[in-house]
C-alpha angles and dihedrals in degrees: 000000000000091000091053090052090052091050089051092049091051091049091050092050090052092048090051090057094056117112134183130177144126127289087256089057090048091055089056089054090051092054089058098037113024091173089075087079095055121134125254091257092049091049092053093048092048090048090057093042094049091060089065138258126235128189121216124174091341094309122111116228119200115211089208090074098039119116093025108050119045132193094003098104095123094046091048092048090053091047094051098040098039100038118012097041099047091040089054088055090054093249119154096272086073086074092059134090111241107231116190108204123189148110125296117284091012097127103268096122091041090054093052092046089052090053090050096047090042092055091049090056095038094057087059090062128080094245093047097045116139125199126196142175105279118262092003111149089214095045087234123205108259090219089072084078090072108097117243094245092057099046096090089054090047091053091051092051100040103022089232124125116214120216125184138031133261112272120247092250095052091042088058093044091049091055100039103033101032104025090235093302101138092182090067098049109120118244128191138186113249133198122215116240129167091201093054091038096239117144094338125081134179127196123188123182119240134167106337090216094058103030114098128211085230086078086072106031107024128249146245116279099224092188089069099045091092090051098048098027099220141064088221092063106104091217088065091057130083109223090198105117119122092256089054095048095045092057113131091017142039134324119198120203107198113207088353097178090059090062123111112260094247090064094050096051090063087066094060097075093032092059098038103035102019095241142087138200121253129170119320095328138107116266111299117225119229131177109201141127113241115210125180135172135209143155129256097257094052091045093053090049090049097051092044089064107088091206089068096057095103093052093041091057089056094057133091106206114208116188114223104190129185117276112266100196119097093210093052092046088055089054089053090055092047091051092050091047093049089053091053137064090258094081092098093057113098111242111196119233115275092020096109091036092058091045089051090049091057091046095050091048089059090055099047126090124223109259119235087229110096095214095059119081122190089254092054089047090051091053093046092050088050090058092250122143115255116185113250096019132098138192089267089060090055091052090050092048092053090052093051095080122027093194099046110137094028092108140032137077116338125223093247091063091056093047091046091053092048089049091049091052093050096045097042095049096029087228123178093193130034132185138195094273091055091052096044090050091050093047089052094048092050096055092082091059097044105113099209102044116106124212091256092049091050091056090051092047092051088053089051090052088053091050091050090047091054090049089051091049089058092045092049093051091048091048093053089042090056092046092051092045090049088055088049093046094138090051090053092051092048092049091049094049090049090051093048092050090054093045091052091050091047095050093045092044089236136133133245127232119235105239091217106038100023090228121144116250137188116246111279101252092178092056093047094048092046088060099039093049089061089074098035100260105164126219090255093049098046096090093052091046093051092048090050089055091052091049089052091050090051092049090053091047092052090054091048092247127135118238103238134191090262096045095097116044098205094043090050090052091048093050091048093050093046092049092046091049089053090046096044094103090050090051092049094051095041096049100038107037114103094208107035117189122240093270093049092047090051090051091049092051091049092053093045089051090051092050090050099043100036108025108036102253126133121224094266096048091043092054090045089053093050093049091049094049089047089056091048093052092048094056 
């Protein structure tokens, strides 16, 4: 019953927000809160802005889109700052259709859905409140009641500019029901709802032979013709087209460029003049943002047709490319998995990361710079450090191709292949190899992949596989080292003793014989070489370690095994190199002895407890790494 109580609470909250009064009462509200009269474009911009804006590395991030759209920060910043913001300020872009252009499954529909759901919630808030003439099928702006000759005076007094004319239906109601007394016209607060067709409209093309223009502009109610005597009587007309119902809010044109021409021409006057023609009436005013979406192929076909020039000039085209960051792509997969019935299947660490790596490689373009491979580019775009490259290089790379990210593998393909693997094999745990294998198998059935692309994609799968091999070895290395934690600490302390003696030009004392010894150069180099420290750079590296130890000592902290990232990595690699034979035997022998079995169980436990594996995926990882080491 808890859910019913929550439903009741929500209903009561909504009822408490309801407001009814006269137009005179509404004007009093406007004096206090002028923002109540804002345009549809302004309301959408304020809705986004009110959620908060953060700036990171020169790119604005809008909290409104967080959690749903990933890796599209730059595209969203352009959308908000080049369309929503100027449109909210009544600049000329307000008179344009917003056309989102991008590849399939790139986030266009998600973006529009977020705007719709956002408006529904926003109109429940004080800042997003919308008021309309009561019982108007188009939820018309009450300010349309102000006669044209008084609007300049109204703007001086209230600071609000009025755009649009009173609709035929409300003109008739004003005269017949209120005797022309605009102050008595009833006004109510409304709440946008796509389900109830209030303030949000959606139009999707169907068969041109059967689809009627009435779907957009409304139609004559023939059952009332006898009552009202004329088709030009607004009471004999249903103002229930999508353009009518989307008034004051947002109108979505799905697959707009597939629409029949007669539907598109209605948008010309709506975008430019803020009105459209319906029935035997004068032009009907409408204040709504029109957003459509399409792909690159359809868009090119559309603009190549000279007949579409007038409509094309009334569009603002905003590219919505695929995400190009591995980390963000992984978040997309996690979101899609959480929304499915796959969420109970164990997905081994790095699985989605490796899948994302393959996907991003298919979307990147080869740089004209010889020293940048696609893999380096992938790392740079993912905000990872690549030796010899800076943030400026990343900026230059992004400017190299304006259409990068407009093609490649889409997220749905990856999720479909993961789903296929789970269902076909009835697996309760999958790893990166399972997914890569499934991605490879699915390329033959992908309808839009050419023979040349397939060859490239197979190469990308090989690149991702090599990256996984390295990750897998490191993962097992860390797990073994964790089990040999004391060995790692001992090795580090031994190294630090020798480094201190080397830097101070001193000698060490043999713990057994008490004899003085020179620092063990062989030991130090065997560790430093693990992370590529050259002979010339060894002195600087050792001095840096001592400085770090001194800094810790001054702060009263103890220098631990994990206190220096590169030293920790070097110790791990050195220890793993020494343990490699143990790893080979332990992971590959079919009949391990008691000691080996104990070691195996310790490592499996570490992988499960510390690194997010389950028992099955941990054992799979160990067997795979064993096979790699035995090659």
